[in-house]
Structures are given as C-alpha cells and as structure tokens.
mmCIF file with all atom_site columns, C-alpha atoms in Angstrom:
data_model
loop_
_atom_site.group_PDB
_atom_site.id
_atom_site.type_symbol
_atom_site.label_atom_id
_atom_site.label_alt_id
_atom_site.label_comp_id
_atom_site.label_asym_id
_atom_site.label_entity_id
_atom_site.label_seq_id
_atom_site.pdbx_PDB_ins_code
_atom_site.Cartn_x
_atom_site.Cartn_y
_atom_site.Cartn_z
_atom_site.occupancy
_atom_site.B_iso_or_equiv
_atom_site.pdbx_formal_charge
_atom_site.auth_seq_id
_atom_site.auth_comp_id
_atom_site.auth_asym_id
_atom_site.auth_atom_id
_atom_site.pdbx_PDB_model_num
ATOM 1   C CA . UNK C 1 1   ? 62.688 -85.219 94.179  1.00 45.00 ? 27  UNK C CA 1
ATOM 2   C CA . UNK C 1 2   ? 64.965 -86.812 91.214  1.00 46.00 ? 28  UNK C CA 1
ATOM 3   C CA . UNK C 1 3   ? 65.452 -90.336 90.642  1.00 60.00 ? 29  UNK C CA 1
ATOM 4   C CA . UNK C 1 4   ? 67.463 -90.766 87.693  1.00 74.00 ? 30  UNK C CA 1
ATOM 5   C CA . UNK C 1 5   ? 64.929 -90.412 84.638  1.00 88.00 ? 31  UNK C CA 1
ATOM 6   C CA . UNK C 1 6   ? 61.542 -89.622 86.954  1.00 88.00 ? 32  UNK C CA 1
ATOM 7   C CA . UNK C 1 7   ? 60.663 -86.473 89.121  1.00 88.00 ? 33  UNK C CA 1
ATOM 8   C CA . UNK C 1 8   ? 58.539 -87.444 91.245  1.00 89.00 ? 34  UNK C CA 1
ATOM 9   C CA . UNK C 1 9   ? 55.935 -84.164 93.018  1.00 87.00 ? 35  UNK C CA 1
ATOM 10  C CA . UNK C 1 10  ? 53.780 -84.607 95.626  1.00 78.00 ? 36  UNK C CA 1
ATOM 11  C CA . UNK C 1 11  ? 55.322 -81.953 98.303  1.00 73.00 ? 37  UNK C CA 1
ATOM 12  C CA . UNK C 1 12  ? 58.395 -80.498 97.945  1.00 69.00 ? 38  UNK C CA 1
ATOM 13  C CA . UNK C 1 13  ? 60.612 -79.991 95.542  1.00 74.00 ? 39  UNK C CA 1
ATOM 14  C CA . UNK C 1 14  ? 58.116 -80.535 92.148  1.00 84.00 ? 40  UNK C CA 1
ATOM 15  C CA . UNK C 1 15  ? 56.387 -78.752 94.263  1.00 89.00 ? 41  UNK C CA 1
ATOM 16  C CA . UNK C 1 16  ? 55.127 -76.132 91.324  1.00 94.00 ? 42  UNK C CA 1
ATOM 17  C CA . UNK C 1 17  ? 53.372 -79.386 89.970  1.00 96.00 ? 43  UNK C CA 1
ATOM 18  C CA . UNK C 1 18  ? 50.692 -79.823 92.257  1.00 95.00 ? 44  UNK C CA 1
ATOM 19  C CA . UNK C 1 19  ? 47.197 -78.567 91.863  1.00 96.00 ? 45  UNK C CA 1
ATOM 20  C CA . UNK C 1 20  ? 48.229 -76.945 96.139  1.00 95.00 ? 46  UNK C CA 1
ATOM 21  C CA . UNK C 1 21  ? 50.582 -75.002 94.661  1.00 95.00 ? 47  UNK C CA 1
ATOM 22  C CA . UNK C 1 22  ? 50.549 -71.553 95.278  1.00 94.00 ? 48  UNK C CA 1
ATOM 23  C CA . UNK C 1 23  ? 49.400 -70.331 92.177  1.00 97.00 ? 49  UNK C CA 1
ATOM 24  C CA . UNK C 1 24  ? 46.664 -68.290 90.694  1.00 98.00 ? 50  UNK C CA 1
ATOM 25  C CA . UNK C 1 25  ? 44.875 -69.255 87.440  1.00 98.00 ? 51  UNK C CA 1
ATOM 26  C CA . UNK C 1 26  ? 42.681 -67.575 85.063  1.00 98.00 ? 52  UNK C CA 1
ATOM 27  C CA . UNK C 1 27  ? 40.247 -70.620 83.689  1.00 98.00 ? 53  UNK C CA 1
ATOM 28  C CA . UNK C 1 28  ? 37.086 -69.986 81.888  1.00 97.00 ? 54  UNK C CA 1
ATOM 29  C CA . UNK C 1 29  ? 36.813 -66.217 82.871  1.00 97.00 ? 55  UNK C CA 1
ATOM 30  C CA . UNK C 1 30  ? 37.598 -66.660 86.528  1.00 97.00 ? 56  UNK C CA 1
ATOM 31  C CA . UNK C 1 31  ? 40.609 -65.926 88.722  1.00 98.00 ? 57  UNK C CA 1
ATOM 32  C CA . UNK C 1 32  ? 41.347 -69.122 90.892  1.00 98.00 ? 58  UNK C CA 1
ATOM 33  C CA . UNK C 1 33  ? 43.132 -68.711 94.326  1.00 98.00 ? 59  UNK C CA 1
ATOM 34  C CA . UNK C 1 34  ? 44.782 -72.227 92.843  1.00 98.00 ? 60  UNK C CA 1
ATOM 35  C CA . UNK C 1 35  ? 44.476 -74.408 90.368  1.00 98.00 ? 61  UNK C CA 1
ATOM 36  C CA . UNK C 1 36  ? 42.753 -77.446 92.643  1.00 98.00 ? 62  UNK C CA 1
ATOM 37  C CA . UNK C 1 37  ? 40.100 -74.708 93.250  1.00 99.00 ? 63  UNK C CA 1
ATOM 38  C CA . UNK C 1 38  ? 39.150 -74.618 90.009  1.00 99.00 ? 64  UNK C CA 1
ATOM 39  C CA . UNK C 1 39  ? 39.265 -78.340 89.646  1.00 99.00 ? 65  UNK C CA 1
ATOM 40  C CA . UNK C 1 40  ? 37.136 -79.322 92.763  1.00 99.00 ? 66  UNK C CA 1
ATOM 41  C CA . UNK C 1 41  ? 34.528 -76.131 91.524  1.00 98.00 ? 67  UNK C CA 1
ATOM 42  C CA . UNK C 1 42  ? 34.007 -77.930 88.557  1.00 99.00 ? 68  UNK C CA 1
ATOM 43  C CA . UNK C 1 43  ? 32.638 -81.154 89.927  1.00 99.00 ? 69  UNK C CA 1
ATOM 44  C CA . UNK C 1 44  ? 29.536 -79.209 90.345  1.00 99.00 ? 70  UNK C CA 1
ATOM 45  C CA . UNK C 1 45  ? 26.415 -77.159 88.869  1.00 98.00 ? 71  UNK C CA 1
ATOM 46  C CA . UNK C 1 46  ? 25.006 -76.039 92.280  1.00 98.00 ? 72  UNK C CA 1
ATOM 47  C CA . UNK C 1 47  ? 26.088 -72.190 92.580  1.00 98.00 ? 73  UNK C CA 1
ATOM 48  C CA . UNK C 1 48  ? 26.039 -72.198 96.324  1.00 98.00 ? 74  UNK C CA 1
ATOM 49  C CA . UNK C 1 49  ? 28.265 -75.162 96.364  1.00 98.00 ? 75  UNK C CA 1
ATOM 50  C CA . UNK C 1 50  ? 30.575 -73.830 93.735  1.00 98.00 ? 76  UNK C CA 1
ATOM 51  C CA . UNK C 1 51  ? 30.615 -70.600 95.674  1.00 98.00 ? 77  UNK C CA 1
ATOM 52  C CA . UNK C 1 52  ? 31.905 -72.284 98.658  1.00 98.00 ? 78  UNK C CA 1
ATOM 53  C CA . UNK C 1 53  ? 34.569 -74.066 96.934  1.00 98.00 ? 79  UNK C CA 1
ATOM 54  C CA . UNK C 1 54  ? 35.938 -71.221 95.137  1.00 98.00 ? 80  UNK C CA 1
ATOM 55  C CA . UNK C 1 55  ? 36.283 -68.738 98.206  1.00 98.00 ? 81  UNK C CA 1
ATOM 56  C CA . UNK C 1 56  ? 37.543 -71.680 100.195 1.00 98.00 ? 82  UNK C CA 1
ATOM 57  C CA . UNK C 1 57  ? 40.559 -70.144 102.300 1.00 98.00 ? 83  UNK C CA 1
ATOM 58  C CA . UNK C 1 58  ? 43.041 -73.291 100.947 1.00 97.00 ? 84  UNK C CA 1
ATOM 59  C CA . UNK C 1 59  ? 43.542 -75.625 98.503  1.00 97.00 ? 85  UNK C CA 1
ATOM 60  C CA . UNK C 1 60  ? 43.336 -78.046 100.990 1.00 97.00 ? 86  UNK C CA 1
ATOM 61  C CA . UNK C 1 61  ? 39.939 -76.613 102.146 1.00 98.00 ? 87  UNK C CA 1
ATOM 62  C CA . UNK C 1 62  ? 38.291 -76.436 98.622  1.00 98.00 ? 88  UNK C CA 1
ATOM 63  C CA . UNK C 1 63  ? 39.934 -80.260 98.607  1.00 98.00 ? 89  UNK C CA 1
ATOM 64  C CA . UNK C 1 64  ? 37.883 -80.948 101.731 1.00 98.00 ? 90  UNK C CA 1
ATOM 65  C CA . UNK C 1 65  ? 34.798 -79.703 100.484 1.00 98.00 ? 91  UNK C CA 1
ATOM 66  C CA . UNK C 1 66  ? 34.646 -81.403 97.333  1.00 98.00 ? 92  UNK C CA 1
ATOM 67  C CA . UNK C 1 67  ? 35.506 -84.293 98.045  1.00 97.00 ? 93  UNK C CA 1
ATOM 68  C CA . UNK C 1 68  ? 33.708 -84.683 101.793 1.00 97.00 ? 94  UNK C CA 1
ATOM 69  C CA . UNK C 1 69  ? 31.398 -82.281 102.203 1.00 97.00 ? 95  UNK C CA 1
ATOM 70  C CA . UNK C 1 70  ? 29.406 -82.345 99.235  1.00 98.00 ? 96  UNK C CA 1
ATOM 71  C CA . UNK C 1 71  ? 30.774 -85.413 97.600  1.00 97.00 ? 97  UNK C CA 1
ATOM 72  C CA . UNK C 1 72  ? 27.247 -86.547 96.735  1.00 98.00 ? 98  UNK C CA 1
ATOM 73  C CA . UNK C 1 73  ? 26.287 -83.423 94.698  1.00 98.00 ? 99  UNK C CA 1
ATOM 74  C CA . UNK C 1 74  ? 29.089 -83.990 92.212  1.00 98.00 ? 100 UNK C CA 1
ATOM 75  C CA . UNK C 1 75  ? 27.589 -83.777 88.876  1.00 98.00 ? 101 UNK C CA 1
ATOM 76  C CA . UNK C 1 76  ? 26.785 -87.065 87.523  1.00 98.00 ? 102 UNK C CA 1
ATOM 77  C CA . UNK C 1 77  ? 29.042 -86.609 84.035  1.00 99.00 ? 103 UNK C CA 1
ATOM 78  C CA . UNK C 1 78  ? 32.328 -85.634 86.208  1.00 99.00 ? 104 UNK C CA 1
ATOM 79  C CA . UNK C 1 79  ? 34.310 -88.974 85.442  1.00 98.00 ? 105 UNK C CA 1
ATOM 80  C CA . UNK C 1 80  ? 34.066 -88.687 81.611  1.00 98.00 ? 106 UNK C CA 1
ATOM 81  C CA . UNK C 1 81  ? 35.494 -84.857 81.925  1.00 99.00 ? 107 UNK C CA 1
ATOM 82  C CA . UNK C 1 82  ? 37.462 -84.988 84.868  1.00 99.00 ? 108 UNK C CA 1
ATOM 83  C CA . UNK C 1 83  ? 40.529 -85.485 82.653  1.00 99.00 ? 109 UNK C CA 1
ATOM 84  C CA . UNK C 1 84  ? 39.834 -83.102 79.687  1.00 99.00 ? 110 UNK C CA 1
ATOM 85  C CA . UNK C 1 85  ? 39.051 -80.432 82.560  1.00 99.00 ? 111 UNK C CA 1
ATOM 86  C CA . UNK C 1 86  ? 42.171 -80.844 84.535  1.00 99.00 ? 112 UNK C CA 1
ATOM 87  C CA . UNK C 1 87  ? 44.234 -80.343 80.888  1.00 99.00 ? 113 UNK C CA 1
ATOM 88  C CA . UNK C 1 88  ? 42.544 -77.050 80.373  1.00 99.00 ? 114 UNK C CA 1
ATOM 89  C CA . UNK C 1 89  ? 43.575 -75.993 84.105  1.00 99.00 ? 115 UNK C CA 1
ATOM 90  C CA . UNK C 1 90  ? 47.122 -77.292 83.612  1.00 99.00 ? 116 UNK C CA 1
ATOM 91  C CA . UNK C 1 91  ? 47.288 -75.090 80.333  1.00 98.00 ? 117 UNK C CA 1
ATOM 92  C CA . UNK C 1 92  ? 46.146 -72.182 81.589  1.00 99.00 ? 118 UNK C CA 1
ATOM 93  C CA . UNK C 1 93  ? 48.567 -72.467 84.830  1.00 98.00 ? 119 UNK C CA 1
ATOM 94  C CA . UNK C 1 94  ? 51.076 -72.882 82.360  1.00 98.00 ? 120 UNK C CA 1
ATOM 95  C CA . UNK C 1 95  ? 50.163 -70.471 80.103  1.00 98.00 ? 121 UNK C CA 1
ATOM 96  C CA . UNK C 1 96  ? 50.030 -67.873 82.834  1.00 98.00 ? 122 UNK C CA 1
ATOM 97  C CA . UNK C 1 97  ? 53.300 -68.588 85.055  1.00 98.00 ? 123 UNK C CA 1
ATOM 98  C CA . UNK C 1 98  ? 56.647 -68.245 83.187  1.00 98.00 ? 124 UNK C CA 1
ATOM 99  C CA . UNK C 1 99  ? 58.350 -70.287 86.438  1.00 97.00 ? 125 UNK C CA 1
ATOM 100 C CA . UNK C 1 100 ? 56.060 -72.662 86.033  1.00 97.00 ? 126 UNK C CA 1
ATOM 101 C CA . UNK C 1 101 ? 57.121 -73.456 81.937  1.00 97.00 ? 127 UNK C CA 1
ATOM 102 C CA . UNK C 1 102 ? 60.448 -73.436 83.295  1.00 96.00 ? 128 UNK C CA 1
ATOM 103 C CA . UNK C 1 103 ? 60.039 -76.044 85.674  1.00 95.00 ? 129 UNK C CA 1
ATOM 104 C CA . UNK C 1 104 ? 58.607 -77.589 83.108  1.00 96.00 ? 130 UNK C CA 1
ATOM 105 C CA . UNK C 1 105 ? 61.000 -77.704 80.316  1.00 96.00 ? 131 UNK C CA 1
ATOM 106 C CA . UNK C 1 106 ? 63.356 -78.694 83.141  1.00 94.00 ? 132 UNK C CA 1
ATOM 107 C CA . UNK C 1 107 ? 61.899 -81.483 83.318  1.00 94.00 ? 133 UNK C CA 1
ATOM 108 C CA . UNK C 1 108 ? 63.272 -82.382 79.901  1.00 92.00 ? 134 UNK C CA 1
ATOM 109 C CA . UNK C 1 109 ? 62.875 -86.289 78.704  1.00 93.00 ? 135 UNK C CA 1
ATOM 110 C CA . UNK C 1 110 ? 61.912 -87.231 82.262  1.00 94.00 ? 136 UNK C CA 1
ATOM 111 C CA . UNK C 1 111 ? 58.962 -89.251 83.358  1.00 95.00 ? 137 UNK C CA 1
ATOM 112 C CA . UNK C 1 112 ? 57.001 -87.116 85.497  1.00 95.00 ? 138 UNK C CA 1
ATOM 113 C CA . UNK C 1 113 ? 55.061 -88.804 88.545  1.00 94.00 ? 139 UNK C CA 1
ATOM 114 C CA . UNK C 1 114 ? 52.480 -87.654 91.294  1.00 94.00 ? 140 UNK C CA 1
ATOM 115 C CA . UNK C 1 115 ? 54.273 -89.288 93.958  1.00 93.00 ? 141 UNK C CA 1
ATOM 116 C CA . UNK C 1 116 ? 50.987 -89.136 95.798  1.00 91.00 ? 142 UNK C CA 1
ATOM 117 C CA . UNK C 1 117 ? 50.673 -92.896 98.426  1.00 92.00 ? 143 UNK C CA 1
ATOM 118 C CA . UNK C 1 118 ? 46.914 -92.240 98.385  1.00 92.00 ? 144 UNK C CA 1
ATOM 119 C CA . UNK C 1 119 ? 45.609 -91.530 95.186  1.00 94.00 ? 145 UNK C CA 1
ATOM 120 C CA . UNK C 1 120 ? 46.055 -94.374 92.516  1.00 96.00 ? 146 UNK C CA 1
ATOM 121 C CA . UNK C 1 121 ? 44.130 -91.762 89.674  1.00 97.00 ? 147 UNK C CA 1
ATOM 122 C CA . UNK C 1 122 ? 46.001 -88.840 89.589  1.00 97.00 ? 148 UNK C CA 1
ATOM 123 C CA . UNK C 1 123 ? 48.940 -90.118 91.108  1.00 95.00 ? 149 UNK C CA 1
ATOM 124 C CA . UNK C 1 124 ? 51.285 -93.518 91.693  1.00 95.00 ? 150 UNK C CA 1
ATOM 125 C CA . UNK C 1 125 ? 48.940 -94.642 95.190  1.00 94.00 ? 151 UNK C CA 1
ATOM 126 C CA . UNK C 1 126 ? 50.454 -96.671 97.618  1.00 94.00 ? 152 UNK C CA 1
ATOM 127 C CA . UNK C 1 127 ? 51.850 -99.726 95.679  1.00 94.00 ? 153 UNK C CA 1
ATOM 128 C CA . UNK C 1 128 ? 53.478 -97.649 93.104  1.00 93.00 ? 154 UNK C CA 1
ATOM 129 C CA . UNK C 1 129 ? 50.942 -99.000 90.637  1.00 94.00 ? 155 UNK C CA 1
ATOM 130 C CA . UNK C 1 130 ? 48.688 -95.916 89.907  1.00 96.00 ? 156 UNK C CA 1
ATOM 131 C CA . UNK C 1 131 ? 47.348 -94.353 86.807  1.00 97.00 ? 157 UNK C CA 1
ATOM 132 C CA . UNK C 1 132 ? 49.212 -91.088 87.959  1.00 97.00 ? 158 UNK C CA 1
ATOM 133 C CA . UNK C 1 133 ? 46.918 -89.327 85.361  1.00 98.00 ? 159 UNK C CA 1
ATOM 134 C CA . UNK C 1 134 ? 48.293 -85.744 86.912  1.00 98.00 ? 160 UNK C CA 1
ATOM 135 C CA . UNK C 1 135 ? 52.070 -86.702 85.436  1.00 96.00 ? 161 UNK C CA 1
ATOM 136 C CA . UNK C 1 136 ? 50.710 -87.442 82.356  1.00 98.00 ? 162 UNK C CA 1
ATOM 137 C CA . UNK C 1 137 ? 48.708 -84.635 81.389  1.00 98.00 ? 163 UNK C CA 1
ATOM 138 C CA . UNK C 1 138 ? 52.024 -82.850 82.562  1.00 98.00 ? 164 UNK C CA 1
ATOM 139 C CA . UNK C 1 139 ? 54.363 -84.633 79.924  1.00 97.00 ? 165 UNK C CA 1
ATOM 140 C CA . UNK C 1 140 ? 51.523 -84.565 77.444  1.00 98.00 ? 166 UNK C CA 1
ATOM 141 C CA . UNK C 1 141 ? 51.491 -80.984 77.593  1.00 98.00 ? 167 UNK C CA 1
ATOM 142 C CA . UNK C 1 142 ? 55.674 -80.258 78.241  1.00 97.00 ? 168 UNK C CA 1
ATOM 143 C CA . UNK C 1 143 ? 56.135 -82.945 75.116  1.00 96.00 ? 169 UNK C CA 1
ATOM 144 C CA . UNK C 1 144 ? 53.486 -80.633 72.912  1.00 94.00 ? 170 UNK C CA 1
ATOM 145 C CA . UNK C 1 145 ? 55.517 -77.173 73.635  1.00 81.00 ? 171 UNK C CA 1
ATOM 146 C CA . UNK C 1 146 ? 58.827 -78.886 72.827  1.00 73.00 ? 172 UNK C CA 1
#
C-alpha cells in the first residue's frame, strides 16, 4: 500500500518486504526456506533448537517457535545484534533476488514502513509510534545502492 511519500508492507502489496515472504536466502553458508528463518535461527546457540527452527514448515512456524516455544533459550547477547543480523539477511535477500532490488529501487525517495499494529521494534505498532527498525534497514540499504 502507497500513501503519498510512504509504502507501507506488512501483507500485501510490499509484500516482497517482509521477512514471510516467499523467498529463499543464502546467509552464512546456509540456504533459508525464508529470510525470518534465518532471523529467528539466529537467536540461538542450541543446535537442536536451531534445527527446529530452520526445517520449520513456515515462516510463521519458525516465528512461533522462536518467539514461544523456546523464547527463554534465546542467547543472552541477541538485543545488541539483532539489528546488525537482520542487515546481513536483508543484503543477502537482496543480493540474491533481482525482483526483490526492483521493488526496491521502486521504492525511490519513499519512506518505507512495517505497517505491522503489533510490533513497535521492527515495525510502526499500534499507535503509529514504532521504531519500525525493518523500514529502516530497508532505506538504509536501497539509499546505499543508489
């Protein structure tokens, strides 16, 4: 969705923005069924656990896990890298999907927002006042490969 100088992802269309997308990734020697695969994997050392994650049948599963299942075994430096290790993932999704880097140069001058009403880190949360970390790292990165 457009709104004059924002496009705002959360579903569709920006779709190709979101971490649920339907695309694989290549990060740090491994092919991910999707890029919030490899995110939620990262949170943790445990093999078993990061097993699990990574053969998880969905995004939405490997979501689940992470962030229910075995939220208390998240390794205890993951919110000082959380950040630098969703840039990496964005770059390599980038990197690796031309339709992707045109979505993104589409997105020209635009202010890009996770227009996400429950998550006020990555995304805008429900009073529009957010961090919306995800949109940044996005414009960060389109802004760079102007």
């Amino acid at each position: 969705m457009e709104k004059e100088n924002k496009v705002l992802f959360y579903e569709r269309p920006g779709y190709v923005f979101s971490n649920f997308s339907s695309f694989k990734v290549e990060w740090r020697g491994v092919l991910w069924t999707t890029s919030e695969h490899a995110y939620q994997t990262a949170k943790f050392e445990d093999e078993k656990i990061i097993e699990e994650v990574k053969n998880a049948k969905s995004s939405h599963e490997a979501y689940k896990l992470a962030t229910v299942t075995y939220k208390d075994s998240v390794r205890k430096d993951w919110d000082d890298i959380k950040i630098d290790v969703m840039e990496e993932i964005l770059r390599a999704k980038l990197a690796q999907h031309p339709y992707v880097q045109k979505e993104l140069a589409r997105t020209d001058k635009k202010e890009i927002i996770e227009d996400s009403p429950r998550d006020s880190f990555w995304g805008r949360g429900p009073d529009w006042k957010g961090e919306n970390h995800l949109g940044k790292l996005w414009m960060k990165i389109r802004d760079e490969n102007k």
